[in-house]
Amino acid sequence: AQRVPVRIQLDKIPEGIELVAGLSASVSIQPEKP
């Protein structure tokens, strides 16, 4: 796996989820709806 620096913005964070620097994530990108 390769590390790629990115900036993200989350609209909603599910309850009980704590975001911590250095954790891995699976990401899917959805196009904006008009």
PDB file of N, CA and C in Angstrom, residues 7 15 20-21 31:
ATOM      1  N   ARG A   7      -6.506  15.945   1.710  1.00  0.00           N
ATOM      2  CA  ARG A   7      -7.361  16.683   2.648  1.00  0.00           C
ATOM      3  C   ARG A   7      -8.780  16.191   2.412  1.00  0.00           C
ATOM      4  N   GLU A  15     -21.995   7.852  15.037  1.00  0.00           N
ATOM      5  CA  GLU A  15     -21.842   7.838  16.484  1.00  0.00           C
ATOM      6  C   GLU A  15     -20.945   6.682  16.900  1.00  0.00           C
ATOM      7  N   VAL A  20      -8.708   9.109  14.416  1.00  0.00           N
ATOM      8  CA  VAL A  20      -7.381   9.279  14.986  1.00  0.00           C
ATOM      9  C   VAL A  20      -6.367   9.306  13.850  1.00  0.00           C
ATOM     10  N   ALA A  21      -5.423  10.232  13.898  1.00  0.00           N
ATOM     11  CA  ALA A  21      -4.381  10.310  12.870  1.00  0.00           C
ATOM     12  C   ALA A  21      -3.622   8.991  12.795  1.00  0.00           C
ATOM     13  N   PRO A  31     -19.662  11.176  -7.005  1.00  0.00           N
ATOM     14  CA  PRO A  31     -19.788  12.476  -7.675  1.00  0.00           C
ATOM     15  C   PRO A  31     -20.889  13.315  -7.036  1.00  0.00           C
TER      16      PRO A  31
END
